mmCIF file of C-alpha atoms in Angstrom:
data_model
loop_
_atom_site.group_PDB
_atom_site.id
_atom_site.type_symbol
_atom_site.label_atom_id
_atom_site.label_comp_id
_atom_site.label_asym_id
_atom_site.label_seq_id
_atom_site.Cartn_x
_atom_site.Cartn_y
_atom_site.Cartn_z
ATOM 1 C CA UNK A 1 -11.464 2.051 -1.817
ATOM 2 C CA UNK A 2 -11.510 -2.132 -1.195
ATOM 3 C CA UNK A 3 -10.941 -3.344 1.693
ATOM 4 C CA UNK A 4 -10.300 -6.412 3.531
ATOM 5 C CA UNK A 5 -10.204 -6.182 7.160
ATOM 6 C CA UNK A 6 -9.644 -8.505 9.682
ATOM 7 C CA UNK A 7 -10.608 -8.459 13.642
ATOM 8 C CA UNK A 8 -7.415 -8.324 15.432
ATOM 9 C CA UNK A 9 -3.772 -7.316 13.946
ATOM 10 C CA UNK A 10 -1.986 -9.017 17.512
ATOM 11 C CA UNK A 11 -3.553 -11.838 19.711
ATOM 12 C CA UNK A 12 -2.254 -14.302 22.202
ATOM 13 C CA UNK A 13 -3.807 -17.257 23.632
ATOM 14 C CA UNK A 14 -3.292 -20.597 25.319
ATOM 15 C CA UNK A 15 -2.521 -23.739 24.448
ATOM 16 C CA UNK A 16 -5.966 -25.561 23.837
ATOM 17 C CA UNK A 17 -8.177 -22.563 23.290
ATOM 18 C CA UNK A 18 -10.279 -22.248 20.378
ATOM 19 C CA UNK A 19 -9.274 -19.480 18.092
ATOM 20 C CA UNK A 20 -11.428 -17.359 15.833
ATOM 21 C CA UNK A 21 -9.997 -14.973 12.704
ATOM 22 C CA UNK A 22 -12.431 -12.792 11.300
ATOM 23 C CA UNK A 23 -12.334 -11.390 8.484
ATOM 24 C CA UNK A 24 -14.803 -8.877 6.017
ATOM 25 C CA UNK A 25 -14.615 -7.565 2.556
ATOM 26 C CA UNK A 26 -16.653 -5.423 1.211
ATOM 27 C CA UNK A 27 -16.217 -5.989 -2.445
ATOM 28 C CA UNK A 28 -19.081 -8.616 -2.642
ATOM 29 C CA UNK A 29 -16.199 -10.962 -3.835
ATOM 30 C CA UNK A 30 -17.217 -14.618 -4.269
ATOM 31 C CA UNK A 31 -13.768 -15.954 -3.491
ATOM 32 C CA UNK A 32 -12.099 -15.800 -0.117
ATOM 33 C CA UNK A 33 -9.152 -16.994 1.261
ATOM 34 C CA UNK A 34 -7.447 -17.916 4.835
ATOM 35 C CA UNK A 35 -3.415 -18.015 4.053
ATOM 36 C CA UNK A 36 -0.469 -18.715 6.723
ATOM 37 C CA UNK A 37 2.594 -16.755 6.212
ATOM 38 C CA UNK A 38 6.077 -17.656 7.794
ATOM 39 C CA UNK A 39 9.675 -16.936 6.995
ATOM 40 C CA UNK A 40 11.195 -18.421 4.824
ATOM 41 C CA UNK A 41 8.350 -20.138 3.380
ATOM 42 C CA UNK A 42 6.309 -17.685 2.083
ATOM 43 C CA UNK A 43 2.250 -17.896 1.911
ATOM 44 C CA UNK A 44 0.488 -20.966 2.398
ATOM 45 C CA UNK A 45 -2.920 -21.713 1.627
ATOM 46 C CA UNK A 46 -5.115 -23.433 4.543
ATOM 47 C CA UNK A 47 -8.304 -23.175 3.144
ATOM 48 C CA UNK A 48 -10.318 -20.727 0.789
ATOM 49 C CA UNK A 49 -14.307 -20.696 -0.334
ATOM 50 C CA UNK A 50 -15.754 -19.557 -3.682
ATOM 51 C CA UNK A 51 -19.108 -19.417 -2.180
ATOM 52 C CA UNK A 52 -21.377 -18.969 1.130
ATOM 53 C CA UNK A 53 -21.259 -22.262 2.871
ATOM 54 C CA UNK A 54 -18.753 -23.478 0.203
ATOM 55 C CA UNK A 55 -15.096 -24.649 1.366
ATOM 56 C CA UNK A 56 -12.218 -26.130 -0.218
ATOM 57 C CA UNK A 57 -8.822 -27.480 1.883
ATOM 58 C CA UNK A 58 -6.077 -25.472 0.627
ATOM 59 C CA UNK A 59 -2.198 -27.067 1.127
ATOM 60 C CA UNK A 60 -2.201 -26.865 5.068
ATOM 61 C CA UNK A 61 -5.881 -27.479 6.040
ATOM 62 C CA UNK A 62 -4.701 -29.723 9.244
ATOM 63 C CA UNK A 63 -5.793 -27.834 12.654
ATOM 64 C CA UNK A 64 -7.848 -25.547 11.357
ATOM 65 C CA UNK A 65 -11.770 -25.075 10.078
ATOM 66 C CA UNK A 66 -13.313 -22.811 8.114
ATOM 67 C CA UNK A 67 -16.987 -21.006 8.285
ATOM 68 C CA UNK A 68 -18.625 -18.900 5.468
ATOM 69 C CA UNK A 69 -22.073 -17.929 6.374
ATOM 70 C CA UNK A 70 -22.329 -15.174 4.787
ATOM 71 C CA UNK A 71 -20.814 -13.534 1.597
ATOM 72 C CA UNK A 72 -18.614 -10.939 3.221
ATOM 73 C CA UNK A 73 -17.486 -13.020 5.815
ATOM 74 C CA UNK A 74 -14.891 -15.503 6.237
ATOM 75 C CA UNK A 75 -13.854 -17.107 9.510
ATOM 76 C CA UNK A 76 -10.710 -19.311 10.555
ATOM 77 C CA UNK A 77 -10.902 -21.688 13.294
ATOM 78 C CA UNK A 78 -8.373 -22.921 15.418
ATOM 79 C CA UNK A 79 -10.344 -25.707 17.733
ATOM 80 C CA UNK A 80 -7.478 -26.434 19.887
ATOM 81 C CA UNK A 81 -4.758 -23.997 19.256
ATOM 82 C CA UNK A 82 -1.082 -25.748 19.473
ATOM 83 C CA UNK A 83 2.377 -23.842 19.729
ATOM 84 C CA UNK A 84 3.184 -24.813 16.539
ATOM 85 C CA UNK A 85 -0.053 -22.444 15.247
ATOM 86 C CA UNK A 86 1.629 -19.315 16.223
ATOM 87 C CA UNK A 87 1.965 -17.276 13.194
ATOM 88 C CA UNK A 88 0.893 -14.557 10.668
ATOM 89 C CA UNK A 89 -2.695 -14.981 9.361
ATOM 90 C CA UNK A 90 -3.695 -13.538 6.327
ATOM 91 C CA UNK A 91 -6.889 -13.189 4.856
ATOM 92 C CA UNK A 92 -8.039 -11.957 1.051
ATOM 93 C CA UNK A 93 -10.787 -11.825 -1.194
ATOM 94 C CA UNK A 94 -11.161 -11.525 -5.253
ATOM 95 C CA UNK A 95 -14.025 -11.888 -7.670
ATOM 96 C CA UNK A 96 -13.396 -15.042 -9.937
ATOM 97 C CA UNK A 97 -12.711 -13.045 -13.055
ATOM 98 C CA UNK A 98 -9.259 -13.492 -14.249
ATOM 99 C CA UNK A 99 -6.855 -11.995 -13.781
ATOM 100 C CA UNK A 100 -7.559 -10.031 -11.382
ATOM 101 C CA UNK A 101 -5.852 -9.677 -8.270
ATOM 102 C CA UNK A 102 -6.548 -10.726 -4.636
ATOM 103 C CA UNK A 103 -7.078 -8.094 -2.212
ATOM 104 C CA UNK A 104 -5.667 -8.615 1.160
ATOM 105 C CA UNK A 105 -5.987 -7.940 4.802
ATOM 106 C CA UNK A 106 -3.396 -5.949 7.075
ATOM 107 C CA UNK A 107 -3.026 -9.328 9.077
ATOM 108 C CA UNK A 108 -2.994 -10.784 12.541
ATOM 109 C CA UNK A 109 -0.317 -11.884 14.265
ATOM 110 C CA UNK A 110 -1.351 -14.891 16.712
ATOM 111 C CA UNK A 111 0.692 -16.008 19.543
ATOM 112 C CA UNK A 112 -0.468 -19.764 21.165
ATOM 113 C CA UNK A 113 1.921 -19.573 24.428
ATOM 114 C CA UNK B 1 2.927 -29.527 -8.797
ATOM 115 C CA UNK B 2 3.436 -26.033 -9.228
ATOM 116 C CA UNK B 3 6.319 -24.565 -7.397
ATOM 117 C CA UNK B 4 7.529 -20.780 -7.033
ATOM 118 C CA UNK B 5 11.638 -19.957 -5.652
ATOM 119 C CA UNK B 6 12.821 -17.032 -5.177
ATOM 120 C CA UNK B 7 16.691 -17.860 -4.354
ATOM 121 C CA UNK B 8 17.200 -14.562 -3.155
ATOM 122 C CA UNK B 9 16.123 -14.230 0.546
ATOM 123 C CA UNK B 10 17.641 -10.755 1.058
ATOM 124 C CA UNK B 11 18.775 -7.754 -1.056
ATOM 125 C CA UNK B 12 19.915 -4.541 -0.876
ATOM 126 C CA UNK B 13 20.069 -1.164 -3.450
ATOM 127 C CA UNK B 14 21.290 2.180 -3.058
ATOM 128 C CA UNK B 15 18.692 4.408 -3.600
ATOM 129 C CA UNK B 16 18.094 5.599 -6.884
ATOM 130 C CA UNK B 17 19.699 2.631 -8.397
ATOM 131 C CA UNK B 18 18.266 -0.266 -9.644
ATOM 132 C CA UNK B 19 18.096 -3.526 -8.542
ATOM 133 C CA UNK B 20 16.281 -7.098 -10.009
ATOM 134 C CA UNK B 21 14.269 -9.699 -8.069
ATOM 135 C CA UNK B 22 14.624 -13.155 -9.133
ATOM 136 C CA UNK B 23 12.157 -15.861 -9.097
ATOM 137 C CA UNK B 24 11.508 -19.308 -10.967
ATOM 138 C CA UNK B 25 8.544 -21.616 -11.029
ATOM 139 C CA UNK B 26 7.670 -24.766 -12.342
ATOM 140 C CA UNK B 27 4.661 -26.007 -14.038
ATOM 141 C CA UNK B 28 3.954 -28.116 -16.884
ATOM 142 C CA UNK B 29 1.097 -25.846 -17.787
ATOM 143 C CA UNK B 30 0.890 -23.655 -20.293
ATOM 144 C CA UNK B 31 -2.203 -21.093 -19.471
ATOM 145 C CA UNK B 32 -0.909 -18.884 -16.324
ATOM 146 C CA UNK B 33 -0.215 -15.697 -14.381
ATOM 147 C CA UNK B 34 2.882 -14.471 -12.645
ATOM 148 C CA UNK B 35 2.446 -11.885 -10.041
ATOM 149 C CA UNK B 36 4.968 -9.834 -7.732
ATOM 150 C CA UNK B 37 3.451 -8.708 -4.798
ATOM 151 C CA UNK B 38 4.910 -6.247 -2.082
ATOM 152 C CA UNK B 39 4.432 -6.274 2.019
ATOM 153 C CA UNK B 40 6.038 -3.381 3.359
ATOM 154 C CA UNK B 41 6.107 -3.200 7.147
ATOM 155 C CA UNK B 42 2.937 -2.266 7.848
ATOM 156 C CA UNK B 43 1.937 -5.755 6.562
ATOM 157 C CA UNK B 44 -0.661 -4.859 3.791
ATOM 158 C CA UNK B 45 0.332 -6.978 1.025
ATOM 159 C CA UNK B 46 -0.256 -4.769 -2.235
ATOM 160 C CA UNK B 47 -0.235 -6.079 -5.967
ATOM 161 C CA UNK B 48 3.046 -4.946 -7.945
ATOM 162 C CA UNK B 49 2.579 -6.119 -11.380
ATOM 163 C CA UNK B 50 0.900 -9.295 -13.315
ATOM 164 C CA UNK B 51 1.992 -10.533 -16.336
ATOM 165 C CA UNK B 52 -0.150 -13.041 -18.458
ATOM 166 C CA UNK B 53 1.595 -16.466 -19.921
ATOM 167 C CA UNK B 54 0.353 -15.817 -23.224
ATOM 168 C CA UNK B 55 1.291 -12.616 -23.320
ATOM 169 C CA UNK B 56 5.149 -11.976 -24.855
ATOM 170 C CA UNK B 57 5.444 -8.152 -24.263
ATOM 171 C CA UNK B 58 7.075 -7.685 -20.814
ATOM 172 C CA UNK B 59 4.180 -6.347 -18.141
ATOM 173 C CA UNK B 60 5.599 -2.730 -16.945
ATOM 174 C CA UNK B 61 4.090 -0.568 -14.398
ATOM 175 C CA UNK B 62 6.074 3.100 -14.160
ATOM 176 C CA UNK B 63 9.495 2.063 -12.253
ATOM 177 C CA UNK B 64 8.297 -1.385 -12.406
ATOM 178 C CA UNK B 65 8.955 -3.669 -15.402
ATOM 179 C CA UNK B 66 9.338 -7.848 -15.216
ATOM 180 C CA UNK B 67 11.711 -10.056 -17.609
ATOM 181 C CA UNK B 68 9.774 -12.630 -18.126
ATOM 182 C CA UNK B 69 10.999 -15.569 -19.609
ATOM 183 C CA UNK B 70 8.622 -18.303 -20.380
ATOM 184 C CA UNK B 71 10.902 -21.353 -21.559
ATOM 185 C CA UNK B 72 13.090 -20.899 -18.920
ATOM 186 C CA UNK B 73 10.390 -20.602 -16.911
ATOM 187 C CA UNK B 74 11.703 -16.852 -15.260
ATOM 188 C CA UNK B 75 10.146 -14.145 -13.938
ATOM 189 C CA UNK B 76 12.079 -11.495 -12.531
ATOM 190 C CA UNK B 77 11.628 -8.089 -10.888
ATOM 191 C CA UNK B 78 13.035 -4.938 -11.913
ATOM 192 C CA UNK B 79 12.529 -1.680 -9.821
ATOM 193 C CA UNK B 80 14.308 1.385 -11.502
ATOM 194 C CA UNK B 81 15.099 4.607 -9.709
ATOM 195 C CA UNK B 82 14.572 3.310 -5.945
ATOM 196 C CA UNK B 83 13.125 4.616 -3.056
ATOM 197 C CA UNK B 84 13.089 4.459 0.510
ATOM 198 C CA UNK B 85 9.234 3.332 0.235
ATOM 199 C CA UNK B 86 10.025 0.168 -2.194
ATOM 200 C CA UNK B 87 11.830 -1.382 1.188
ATOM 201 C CA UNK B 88 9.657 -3.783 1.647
ATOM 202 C CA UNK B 89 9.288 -8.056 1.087
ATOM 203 C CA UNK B 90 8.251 -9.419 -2.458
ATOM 204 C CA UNK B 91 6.603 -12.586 -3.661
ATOM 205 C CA UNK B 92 6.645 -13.599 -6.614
ATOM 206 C CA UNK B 93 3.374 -15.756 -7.115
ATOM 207 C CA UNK B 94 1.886 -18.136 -9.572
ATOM 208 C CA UNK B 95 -1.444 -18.916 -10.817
ATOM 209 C CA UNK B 96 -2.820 -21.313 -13.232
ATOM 210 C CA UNK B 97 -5.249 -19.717 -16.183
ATOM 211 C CA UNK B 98 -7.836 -23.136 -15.270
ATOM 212 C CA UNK B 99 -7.418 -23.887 -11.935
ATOM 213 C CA UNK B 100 -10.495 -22.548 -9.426
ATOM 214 C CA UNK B 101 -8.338 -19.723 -7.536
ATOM 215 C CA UNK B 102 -5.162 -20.986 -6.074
ATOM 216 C CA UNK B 103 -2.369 -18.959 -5.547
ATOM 217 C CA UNK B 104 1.151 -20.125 -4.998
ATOM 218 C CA UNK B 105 3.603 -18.205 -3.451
ATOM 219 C CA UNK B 106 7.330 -18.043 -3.070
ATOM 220 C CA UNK B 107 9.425 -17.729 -0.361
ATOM 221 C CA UNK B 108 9.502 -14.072 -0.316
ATOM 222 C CA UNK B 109 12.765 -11.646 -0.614
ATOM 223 C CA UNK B 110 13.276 -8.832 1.921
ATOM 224 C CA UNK B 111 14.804 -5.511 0.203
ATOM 225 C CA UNK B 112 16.319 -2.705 1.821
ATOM 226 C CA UNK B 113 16.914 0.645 0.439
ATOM 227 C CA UNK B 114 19.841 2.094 1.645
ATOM 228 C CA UNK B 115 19.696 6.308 1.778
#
């Protein structure tokens, strides 16, 4: 069974901290991706990577990094989390081949109070 | 640039019945993929059904069929026979055949099944 998983489904933090998302697949998929969902406006893409140590800015790159180090593992940044950050975080992964679907993770829901 | 609306924020069905998810895009390409995807409430987003551009035969997937309707640029959901479990939100989400991996997504529309 694929999965995607990522480190925490609920955090909270401060205004200022620096934020990490984790997230693991373990479908040796080349491609991984760091979305932003909120009502009413769907999925957004901050940034994805088709390869370890490779990024690309996705629509909403602004306030966040990214860090690939190793295949499995994709990380989102937050340097200095902002109010404005709180929101769900999605994470998912798929192989390059088309068509094939992107698997996804069950989430985490940050908080920046 | 690409867009994906789904005018339909939030629906509703009786179960068993059968009820049709809307969603348009726009593109000026011609080489794509249409997906609907489902989050139910426990968040894991799960793929519904995919239908190629090129392909004119309507993608179906046992209660799940699309209408898809490539000059008017239309791609709509149809879940037959539903159940308590389909309650869930749906995106509808693009892809171009050429482009690296990006994904565009709509909106979203939130369906209840009412018992």
């Amino acid at each position: 069974d694929v999965k995607v998983t990522q480190s925490s489904r609920y955090l909270v933090k401060r205004t200022g901290e620096k934020v990490f998302l984790e997230c693991v697949q373990d479908m040796d998929h080349e491609n991984m991706f760091w979305y932003r969902q909120d009502p009413g406006l769907g999925l957004r893409l901050i940034y994805f990577s088709y390869d370890v140590k490779m990024k690309e800015k996705g629509d909403i790159p602004e306030g966040y990094s990214v860090s690939r180090e190793k295949k499995e593992r994709f990380s989102l940044i937050l340097e200095s989390a902002s109010t404005n950050q709180t929101s769900m975080y999605l994470c998912a992964s798929r192989t390059p081949r088309i068509p094939t679907e992107a698997f996804f993770g069950q989430g985490t829901r940050l908080t920046v109070v | 640039a690409q867009t994906v609306t789904q005018s339909q924020p939030e629906m509703s069905v009786q179960e068993a019945e059968t009820v049709t998810l809307s969603c348009t895009y726009d593109t000026s390409e011609s080489d794509y993929y249409l997906f609907w995807y489902k989050q139910p409430p426990s968040r894991q987003m799960i793929l519904v059904i995919r239908q190629e551009a090129y392909k004119q035969q309507n993608a179906t997937e046992n209660r799940f069929s699309v209408n898809f309707q490539k000059a008017a640029k239309s791609f709509s959901l149809k879940i037959s026979d539903s159940q308590l479990g389909d309650a869930a939100m749906y995106f509808c989400a693009y892809k171009e055949g050429t482009s690296y991996d990006k994904v565009i997504f709509g909106p979203g529309t939130s369906l209840s099944v009412i018992p």
